[in-house]
CSV table of C-alpha atoms in Angstrom, one decimal:
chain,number,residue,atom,x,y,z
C,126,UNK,CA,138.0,223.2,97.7
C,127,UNK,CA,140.7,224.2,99.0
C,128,UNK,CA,143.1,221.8,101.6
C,129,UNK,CA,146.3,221.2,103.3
C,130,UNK,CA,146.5,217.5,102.7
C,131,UNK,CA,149.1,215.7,105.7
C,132,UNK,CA,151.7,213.2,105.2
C,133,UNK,CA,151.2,210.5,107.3
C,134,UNK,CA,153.3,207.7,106.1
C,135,UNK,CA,150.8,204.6,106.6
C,136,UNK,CA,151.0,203.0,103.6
C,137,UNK,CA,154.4,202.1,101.5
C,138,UNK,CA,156.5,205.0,103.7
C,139,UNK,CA,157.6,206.1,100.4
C,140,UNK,CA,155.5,206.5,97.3
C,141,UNK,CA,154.0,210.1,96.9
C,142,UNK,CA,151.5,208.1,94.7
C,143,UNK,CA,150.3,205.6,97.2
C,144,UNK,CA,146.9,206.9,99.0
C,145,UNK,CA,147.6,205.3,101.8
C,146,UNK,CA,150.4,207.5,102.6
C,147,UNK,CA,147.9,210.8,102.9
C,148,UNK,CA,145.5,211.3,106.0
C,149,UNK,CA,142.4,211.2,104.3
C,150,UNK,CA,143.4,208.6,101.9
C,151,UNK,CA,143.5,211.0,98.8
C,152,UNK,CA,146.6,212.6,96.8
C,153,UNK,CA,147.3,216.1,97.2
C,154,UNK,CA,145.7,218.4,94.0
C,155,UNK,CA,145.7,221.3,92.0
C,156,UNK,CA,144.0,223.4,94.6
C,157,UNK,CA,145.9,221.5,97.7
C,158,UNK,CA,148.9,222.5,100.2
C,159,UNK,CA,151.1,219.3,100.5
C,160,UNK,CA,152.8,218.8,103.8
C,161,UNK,CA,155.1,216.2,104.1
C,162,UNK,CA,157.0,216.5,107.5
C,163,UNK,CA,157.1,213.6,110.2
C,164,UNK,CA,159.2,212.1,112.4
C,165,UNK,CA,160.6,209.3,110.9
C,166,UNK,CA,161.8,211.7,108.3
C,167,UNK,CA,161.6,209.4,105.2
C,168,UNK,CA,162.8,210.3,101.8
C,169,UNK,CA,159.1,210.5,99.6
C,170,UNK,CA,159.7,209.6,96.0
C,171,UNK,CA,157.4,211.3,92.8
C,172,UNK,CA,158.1,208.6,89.9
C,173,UNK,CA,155.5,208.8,87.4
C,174,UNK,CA,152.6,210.6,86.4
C,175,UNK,CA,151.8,214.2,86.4
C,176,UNK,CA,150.8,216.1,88.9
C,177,UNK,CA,149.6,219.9,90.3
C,178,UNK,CA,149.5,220.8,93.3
C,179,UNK,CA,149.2,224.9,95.2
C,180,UNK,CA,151.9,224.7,97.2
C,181,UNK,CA,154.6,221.8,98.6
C,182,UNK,CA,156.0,222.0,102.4
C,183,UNK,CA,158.9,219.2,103.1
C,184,UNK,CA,160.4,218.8,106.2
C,185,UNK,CA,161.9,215.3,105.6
C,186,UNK,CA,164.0,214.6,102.2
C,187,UNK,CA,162.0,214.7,98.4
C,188,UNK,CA,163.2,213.0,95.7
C,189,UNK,CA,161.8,213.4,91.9
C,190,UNK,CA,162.7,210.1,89.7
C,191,UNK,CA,160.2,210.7,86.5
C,192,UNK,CA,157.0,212.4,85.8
C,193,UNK,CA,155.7,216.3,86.1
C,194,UNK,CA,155.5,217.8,89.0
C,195,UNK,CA,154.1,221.4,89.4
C,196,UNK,CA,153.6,224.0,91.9
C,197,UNK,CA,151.6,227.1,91.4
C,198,UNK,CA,152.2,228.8,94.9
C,199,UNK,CA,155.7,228.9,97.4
C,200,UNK,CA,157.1,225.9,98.4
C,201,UNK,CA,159.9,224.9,100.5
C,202,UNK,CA,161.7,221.5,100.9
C,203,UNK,CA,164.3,221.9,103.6
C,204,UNK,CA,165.9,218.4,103.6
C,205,UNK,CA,167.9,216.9,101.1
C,206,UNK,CA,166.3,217.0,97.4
C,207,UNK,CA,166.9,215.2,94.2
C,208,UNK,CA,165.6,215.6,91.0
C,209,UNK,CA,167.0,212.2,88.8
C,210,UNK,CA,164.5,212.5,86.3
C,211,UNK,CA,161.4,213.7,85.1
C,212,UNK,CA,160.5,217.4,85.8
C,213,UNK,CA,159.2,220.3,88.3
C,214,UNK,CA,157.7,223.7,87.3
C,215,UNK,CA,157.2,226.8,89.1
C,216,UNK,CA,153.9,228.9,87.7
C,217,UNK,CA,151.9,231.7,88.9
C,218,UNK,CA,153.0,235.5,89.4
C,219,UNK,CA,155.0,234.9,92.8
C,220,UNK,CA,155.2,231.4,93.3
C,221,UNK,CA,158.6,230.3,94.5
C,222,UNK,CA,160.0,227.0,94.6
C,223,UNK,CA,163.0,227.0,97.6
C,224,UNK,CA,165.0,223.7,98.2
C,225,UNK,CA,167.4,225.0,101.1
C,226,UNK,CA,168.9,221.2,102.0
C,227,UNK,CA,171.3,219.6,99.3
C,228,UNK,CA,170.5,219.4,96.3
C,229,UNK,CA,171.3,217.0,93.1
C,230,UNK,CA,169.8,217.0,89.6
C,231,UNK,CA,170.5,214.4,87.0
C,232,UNK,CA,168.7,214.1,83.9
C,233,UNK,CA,165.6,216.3,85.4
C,234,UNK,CA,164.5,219.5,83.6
C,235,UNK,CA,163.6,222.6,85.7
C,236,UNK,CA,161.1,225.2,84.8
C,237,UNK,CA,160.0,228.4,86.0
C,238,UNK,CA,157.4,230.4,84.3
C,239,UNK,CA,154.5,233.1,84.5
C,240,UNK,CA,156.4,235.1,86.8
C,241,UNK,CA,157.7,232.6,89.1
C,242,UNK,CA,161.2,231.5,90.9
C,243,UNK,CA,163.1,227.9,91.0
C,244,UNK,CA,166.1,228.4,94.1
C,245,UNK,CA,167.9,226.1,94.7
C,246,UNK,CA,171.1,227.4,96.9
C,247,UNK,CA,172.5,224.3,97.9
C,248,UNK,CA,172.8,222.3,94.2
C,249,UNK,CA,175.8,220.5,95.0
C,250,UNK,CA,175.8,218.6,91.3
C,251,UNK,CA,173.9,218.9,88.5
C,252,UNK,CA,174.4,216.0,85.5
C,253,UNK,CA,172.9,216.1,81.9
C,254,UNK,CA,172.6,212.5,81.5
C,255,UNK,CA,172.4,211.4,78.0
C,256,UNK,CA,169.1,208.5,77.5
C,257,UNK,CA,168.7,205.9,74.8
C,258,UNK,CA,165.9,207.9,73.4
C,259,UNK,CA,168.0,211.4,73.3
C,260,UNK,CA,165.9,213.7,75.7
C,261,UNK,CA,166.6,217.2,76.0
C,262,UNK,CA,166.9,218.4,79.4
C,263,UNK,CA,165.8,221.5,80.1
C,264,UNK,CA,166.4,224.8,82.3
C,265,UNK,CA,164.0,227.1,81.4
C,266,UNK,CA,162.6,230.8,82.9
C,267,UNK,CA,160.2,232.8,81.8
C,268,UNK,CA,157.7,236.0,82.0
């Protein structure tokens, strides 16, 4: 079924993974639009895991430390957005990924496939951070 899944902020402020965080007390899915926009305008953190999720609207400022994190329809973060870790895919014919606020990646990989778009028009830095277990970080577009 098919939801838009609200921010609210009532749990930890900060952890995309904490329940609490969500009206409705459930994390945003495959099928789900994410919205993430309030007026305290908190930075909300994906550390681990991997997740999939339709589309992603953020207001306030995103931040991606580890993990996977996928969109398969447009989304837009408009504050500030790091990537220091893990990764984020774009998928799906048309799907675009915009982050229009600053924007810093070290040591994430970035991935845009089946037909879809990664912008990111305010990347003020991006750092290939070497890791004790030699990762390979990735830019990668296809199809």
């Amino acid at each position: 079924m098919l939801a838009t899944i609200q921010w609210s902020g009532l749990g930890d402020g900060r952890s995309w993974a904490d329940i609490n965080n969500w009206v409705g007390g459930a994390l945003p899915g495959a099928q789900d639009d994410a919205v993430i926009d309030i007026a305290s305008n908190p930075t909300v953190v994906f550390s681990s895991g991997a997740t999939t999720v339709k589309s992603l609207t953020v207001g306030d400022s995103f931040s991606i430390t580890g993990g996977s994190f996928i969109v398969t329809g447009n989304s837009a973060v408009t504050g500030d957005f790091s990537l220091t870790g893990g990764s984020l895919t774009a998928t799906g014919s048309g799907a675009q990924f915009l982050a229009s606020g600053s924007t810093t990646v070290v040591g994430a990989s970035l991935f845009a496939t089946a037909g879809a778009t990664l912008s990111l028009p305010n990347l003020t830095s991006y750092t290939n951070t070497t890791s004790t277990n030699d990762q390979t970080r990735t830019f990668q577009a296809t199809g």
